[in-house]
Short mmCIF file of C-alpha atoms and ligand atoms in Angstrom, two decimals:
data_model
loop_
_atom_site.label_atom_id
_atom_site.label_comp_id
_atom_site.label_asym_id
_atom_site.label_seq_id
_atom_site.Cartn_x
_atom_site.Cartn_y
_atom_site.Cartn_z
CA UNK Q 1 -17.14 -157.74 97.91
CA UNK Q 2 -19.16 -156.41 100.67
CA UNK Q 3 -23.09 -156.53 99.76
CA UNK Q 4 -24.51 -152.73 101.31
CA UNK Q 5 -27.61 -152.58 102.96
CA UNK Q 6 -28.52 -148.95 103.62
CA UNK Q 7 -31.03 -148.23 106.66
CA UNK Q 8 -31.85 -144.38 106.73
CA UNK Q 9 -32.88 -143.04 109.83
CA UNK Q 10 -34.04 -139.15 110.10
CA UNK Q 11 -32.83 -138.85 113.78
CA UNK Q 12 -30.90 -141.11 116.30
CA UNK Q 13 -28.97 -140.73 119.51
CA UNK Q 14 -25.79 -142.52 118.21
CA UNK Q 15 -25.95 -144.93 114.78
CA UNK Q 16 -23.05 -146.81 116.32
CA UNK Q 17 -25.80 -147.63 119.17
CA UNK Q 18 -28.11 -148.91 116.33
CA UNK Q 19 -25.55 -150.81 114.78
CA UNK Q 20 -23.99 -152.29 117.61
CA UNK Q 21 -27.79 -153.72 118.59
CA UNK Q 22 -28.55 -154.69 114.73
CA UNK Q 23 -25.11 -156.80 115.36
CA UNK Q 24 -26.05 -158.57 118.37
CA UNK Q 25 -29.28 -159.61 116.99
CA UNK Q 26 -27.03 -161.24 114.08
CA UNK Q 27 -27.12 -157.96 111.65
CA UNK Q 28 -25.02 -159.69 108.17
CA UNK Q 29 -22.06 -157.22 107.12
CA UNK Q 30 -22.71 -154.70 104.63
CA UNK Q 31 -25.50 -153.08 107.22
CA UNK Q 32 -25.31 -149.10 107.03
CA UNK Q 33 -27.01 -147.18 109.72
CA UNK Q 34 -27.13 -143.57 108.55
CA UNK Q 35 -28.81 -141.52 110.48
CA UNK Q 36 -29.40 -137.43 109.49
CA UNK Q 37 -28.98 -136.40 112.57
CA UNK Q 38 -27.62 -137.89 115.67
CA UNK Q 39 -28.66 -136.52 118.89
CA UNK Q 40 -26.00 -138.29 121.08
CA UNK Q 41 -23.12 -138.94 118.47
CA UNK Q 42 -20.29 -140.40 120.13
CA UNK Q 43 -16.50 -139.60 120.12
CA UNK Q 44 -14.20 -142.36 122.31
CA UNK Q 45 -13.73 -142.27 125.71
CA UNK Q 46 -17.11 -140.92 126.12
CA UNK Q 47 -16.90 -137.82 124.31
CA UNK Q 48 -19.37 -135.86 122.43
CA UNK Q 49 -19.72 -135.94 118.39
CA UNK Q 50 -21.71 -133.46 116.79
CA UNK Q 51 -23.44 -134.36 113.89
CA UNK Q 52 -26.48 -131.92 112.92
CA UNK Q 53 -28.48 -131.96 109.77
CA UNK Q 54 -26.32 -132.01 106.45
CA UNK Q 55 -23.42 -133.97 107.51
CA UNK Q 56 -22.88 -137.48 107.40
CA UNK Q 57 -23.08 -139.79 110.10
CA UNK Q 58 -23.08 -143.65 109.80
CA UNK Q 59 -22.11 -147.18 111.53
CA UNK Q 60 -21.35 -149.70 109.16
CA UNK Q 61 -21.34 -153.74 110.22
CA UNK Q 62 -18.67 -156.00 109.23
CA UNK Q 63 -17.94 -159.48 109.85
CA UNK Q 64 -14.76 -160.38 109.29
CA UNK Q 65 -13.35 -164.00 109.50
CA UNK Q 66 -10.13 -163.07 111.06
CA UNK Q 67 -9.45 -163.31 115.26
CA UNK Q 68 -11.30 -160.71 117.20
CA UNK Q 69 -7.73 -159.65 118.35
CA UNK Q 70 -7.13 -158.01 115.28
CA UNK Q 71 -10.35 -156.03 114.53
CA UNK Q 72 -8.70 -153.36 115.13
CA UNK Q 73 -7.15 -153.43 112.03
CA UNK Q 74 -10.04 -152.12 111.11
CA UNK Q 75 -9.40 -148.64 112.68
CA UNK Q 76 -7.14 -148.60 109.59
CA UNK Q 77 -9.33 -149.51 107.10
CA UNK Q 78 -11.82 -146.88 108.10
CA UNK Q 79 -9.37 -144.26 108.60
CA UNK Q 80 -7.70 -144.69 104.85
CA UNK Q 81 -11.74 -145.33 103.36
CA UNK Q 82 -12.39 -141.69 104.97
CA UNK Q 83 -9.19 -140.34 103.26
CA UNK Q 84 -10.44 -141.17 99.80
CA UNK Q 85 -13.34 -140.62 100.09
CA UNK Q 86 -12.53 -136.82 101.28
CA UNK Q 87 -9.83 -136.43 99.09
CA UNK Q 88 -11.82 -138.23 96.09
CA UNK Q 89 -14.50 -134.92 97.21
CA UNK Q 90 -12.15 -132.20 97.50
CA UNK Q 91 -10.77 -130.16 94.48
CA UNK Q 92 -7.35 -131.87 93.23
CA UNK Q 93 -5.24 -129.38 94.82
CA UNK Q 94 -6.16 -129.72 98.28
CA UNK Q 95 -5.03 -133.16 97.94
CA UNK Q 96 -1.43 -132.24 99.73
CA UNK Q 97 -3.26 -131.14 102.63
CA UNK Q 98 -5.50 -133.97 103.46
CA UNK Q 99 -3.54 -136.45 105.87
CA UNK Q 100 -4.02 -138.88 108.69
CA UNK Q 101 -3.52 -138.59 112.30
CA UNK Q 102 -2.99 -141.27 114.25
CA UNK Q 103 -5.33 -143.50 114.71
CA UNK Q 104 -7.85 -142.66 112.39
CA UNK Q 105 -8.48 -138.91 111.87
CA UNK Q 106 -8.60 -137.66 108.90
CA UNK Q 107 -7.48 -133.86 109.27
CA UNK Q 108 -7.93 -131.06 106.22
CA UNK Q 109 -4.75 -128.09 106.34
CA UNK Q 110 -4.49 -129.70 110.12
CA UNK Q 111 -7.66 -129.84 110.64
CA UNK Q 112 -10.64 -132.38 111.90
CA UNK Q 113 -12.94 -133.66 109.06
CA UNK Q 114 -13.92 -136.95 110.17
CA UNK Q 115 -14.16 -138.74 113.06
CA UNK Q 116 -14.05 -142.32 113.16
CA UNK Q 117 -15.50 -144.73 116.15
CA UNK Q 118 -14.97 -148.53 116.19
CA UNK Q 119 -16.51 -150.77 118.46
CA UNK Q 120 -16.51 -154.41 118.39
CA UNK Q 121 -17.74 -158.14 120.05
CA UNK Q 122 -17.99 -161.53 119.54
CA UNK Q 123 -18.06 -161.73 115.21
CA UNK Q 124 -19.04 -158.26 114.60
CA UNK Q 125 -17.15 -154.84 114.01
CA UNK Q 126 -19.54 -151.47 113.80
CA UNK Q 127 -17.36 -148.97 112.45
CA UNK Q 128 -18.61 -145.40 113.05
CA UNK Q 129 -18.11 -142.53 110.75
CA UNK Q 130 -18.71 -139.27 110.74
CA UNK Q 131 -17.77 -136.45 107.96
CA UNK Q 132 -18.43 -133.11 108.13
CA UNK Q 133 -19.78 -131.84 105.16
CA UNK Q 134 -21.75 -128.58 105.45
CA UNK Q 135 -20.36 -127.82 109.09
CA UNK Q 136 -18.13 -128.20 111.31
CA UNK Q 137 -18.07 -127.29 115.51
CA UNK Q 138 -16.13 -123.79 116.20
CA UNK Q 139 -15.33 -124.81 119.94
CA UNK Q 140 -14.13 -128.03 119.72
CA UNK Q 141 -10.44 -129.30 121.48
CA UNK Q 142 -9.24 -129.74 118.10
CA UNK Q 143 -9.65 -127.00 115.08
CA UNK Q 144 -12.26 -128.52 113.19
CA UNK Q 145 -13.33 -128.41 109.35
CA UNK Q 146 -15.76 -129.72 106.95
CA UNK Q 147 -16.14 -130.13 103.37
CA UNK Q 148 -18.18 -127.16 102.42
CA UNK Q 149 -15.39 -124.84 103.68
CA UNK Q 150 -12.61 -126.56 101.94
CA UNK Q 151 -14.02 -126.10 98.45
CA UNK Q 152 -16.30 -129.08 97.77
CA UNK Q 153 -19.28 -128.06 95.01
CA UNK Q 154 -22.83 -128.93 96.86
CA UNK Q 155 -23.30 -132.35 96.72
CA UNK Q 156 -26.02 -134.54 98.20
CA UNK Q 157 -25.48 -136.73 101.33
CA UNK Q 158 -25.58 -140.24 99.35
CA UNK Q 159 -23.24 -138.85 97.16
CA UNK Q 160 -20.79 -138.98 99.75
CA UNK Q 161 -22.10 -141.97 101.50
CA UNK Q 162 -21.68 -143.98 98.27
CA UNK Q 163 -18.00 -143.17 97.89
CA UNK Q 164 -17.31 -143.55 101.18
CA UNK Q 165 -18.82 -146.90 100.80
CA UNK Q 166 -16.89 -148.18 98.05
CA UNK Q 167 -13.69 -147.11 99.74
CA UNK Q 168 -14.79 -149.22 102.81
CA UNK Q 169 -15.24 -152.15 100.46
CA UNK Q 170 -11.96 -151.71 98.90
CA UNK Q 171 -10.19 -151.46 101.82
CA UNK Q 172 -11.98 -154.18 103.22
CA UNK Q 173 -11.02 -156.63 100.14
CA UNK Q 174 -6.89 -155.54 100.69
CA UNK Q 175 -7.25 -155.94 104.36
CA UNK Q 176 -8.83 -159.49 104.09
CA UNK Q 177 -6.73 -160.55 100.87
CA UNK Q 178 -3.48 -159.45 101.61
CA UNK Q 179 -3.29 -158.58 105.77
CA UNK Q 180 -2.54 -155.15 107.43
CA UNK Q 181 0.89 -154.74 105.96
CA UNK Q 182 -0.47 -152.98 102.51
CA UNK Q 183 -2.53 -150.90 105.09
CA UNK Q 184 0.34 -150.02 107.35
CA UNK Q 185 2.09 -148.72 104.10
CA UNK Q 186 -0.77 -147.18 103.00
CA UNK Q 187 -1.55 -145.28 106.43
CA UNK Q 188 2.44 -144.35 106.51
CA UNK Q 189 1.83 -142.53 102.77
CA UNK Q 190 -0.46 -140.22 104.21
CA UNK Q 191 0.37 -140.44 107.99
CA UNK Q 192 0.77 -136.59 109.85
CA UNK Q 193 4.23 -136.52 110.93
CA UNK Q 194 6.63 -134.70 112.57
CA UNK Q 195 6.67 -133.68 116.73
CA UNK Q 196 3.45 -134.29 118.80
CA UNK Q 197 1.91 -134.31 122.13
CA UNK Q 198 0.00 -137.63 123.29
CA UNK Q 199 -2.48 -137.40 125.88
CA UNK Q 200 -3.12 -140.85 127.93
CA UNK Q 201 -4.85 -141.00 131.02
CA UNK Q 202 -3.58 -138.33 132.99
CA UNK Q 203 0.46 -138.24 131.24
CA UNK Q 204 1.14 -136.63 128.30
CA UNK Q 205 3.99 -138.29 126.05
CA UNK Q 206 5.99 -135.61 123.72
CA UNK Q 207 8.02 -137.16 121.24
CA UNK Q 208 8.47 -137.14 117.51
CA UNK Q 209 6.89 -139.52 115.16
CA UNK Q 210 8.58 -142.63 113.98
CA UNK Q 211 5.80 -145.04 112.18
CA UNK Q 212 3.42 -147.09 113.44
CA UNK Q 213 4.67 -150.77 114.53
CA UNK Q 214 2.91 -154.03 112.72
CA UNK Q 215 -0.04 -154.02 114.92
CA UNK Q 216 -0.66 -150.17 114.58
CA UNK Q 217 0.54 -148.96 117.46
CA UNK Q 218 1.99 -145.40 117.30
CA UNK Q 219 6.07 -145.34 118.17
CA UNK Q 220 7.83 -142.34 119.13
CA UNK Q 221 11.20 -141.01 119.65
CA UNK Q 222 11.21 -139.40 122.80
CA UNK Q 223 13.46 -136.28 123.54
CA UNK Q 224 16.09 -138.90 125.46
CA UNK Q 225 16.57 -140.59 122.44
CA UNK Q 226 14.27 -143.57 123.63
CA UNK Q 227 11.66 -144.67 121.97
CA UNK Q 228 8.15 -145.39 123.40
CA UNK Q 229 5.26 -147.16 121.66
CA UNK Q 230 1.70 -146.19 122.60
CA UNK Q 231 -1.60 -148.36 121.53
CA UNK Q 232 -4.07 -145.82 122.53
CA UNK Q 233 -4.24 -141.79 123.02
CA UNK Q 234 -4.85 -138.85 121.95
CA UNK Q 235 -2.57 -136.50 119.45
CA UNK Q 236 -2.18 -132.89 119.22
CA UNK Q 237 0.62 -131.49 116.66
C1 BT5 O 301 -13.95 -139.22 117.32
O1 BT5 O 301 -13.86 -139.13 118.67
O2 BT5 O 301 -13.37 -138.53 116.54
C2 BT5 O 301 -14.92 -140.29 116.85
C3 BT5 O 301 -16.19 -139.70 116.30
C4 BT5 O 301 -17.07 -140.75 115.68
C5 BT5 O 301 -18.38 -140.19 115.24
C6 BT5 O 301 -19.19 -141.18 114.46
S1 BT5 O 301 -20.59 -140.45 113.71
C7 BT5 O 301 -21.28 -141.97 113.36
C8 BT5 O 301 -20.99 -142.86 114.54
N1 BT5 O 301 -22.02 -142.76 115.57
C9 BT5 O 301 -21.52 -142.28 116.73
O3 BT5 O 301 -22.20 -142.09 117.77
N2 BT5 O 301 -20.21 -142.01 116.58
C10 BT5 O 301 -19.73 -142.37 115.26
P1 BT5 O 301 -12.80 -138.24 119.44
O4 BT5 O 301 -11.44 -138.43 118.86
O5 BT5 O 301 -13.03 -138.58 120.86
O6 BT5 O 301 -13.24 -136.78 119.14
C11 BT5 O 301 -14.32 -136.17 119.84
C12 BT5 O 301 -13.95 -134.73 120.06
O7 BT5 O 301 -13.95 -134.05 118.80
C13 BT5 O 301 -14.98 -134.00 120.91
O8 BT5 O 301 -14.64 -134.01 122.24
C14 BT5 O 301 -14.96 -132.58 120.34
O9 BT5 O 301 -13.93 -131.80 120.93
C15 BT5 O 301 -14.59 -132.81 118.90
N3 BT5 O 301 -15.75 -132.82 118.01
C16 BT5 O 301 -17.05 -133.07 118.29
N4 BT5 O 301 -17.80 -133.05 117.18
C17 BT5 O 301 -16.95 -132.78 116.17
C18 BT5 O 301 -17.13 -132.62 114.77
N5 BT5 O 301 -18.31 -132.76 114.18
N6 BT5 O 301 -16.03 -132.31 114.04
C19 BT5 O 301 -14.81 -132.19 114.60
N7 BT5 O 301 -14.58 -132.33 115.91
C20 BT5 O 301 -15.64 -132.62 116.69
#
């Protein structure tokens, strides 16, 4: 059980950047950095997150007792928290179209919803979250959504902090009980499948989706039959 501490903040540049110094100065897990609006949210590899007023945008801190090498794990149990907590928002029948893309999107009728951001050091994980809930960017690489639009009734931001909260903490128990293997069949339920492009570096890797191996790496067929398995990039369907 993961005790929350909540730390509101009206405005920030990034709450991962709050979070990550809260850590280093010995921040206990269960710190929540949630910040109204962010006025330098971050996506990876440097990219831009937009997160204005009325969507939700936090960095939570978690300390788990396992080896640094497998924090990432944690990409997992952020990406399946964000899941249910959408899909726990979102009239019943959308529930067919809410999915995962690999690593940790969650996508709504193919498109983005959330946007998830883990960074991590010596002891510490800040896992960065951001939902859109009453907008969403028009312009963005990938089509883009938020909850408003996909039939949510008006519901206030702690509202949807506290579920997404208790979905952390659930996760969090299986991942630290029982390992990433419930989580790898978990993320496989509600994984986005079928042909996709990866973006790396400068190559792009086409290939159809296999699973994802026991470390959470993506693996692909490849047209040639081969298979190829990547640990980072980006996916377009
Ligand atoms: C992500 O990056 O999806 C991770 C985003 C993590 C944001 C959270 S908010 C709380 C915490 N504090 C931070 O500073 N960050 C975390 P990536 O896969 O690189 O996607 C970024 C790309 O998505 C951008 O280049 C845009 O094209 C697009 N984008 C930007 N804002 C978006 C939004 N609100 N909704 C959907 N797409 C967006």
């Amino acid at each position: 059980m993961i005790n929350w501490k909540i730390s509101k903040l009206e405005e920030t540049a990034s709450t991962n950047d709050e979070a990550q110094r809260a850590a280093e100065r010995g921040a206990e897990e269960g710190l929540v950095i949630w910040a109204l609006r962010q006025t330098a949210g971050r996506g990876r590899q440097g990219r831009l997150w937009e997160s204005p007023d009325g969507n939700l945008a936090c960095s939570i801190v978690l300390r788990p007792l396992s080896a640094q090498e497998t924090y990432g794990e944690y990409s997992f149990v952020s990406a399946l928290a964000a899941h249910d907590c959408v899909s726990g928002l979102l009239p019943p029948e959308r529930g067919p179209q809410i999915a995962l893309k690999w690593p940790n999107d969650v996508l709504v009728g193919g498109k983005k919803i959330c946007g998830i951001l883990l960074e991590t050091g010596p002891g510490w994980i800040v896992a960065g979250i951001g939902i859109n809930v009453a907008s969403h960017p028009s312009g963005s690489t990938y089509p883009a959504t938020c909850l408003l639009a996909e039939g949510m009734p008006a519901r206030p931001l702690e509202t949807v902090l506290d579920l997404l909260l208790s979905c952390v903490g659930r996760w969090a128990d299986i991942r630290a009980n029982k390992g990433f293997a419930p989580l790898r069949e978990a993320w496989l339920e509600r994984a986005t499948r079928g042909n996709m492009t990866v973006k790396l570096g400068g190559e792009t890797v086409k290939g159809e989706f296999v699973d994802i191996d026991e470390r959470g790496a993506l693996r692909l067929k490849l047209e040639n039959g081969k298979q190829r398995v990547l640990s980072a990039g980006d996916v377009f369907l």
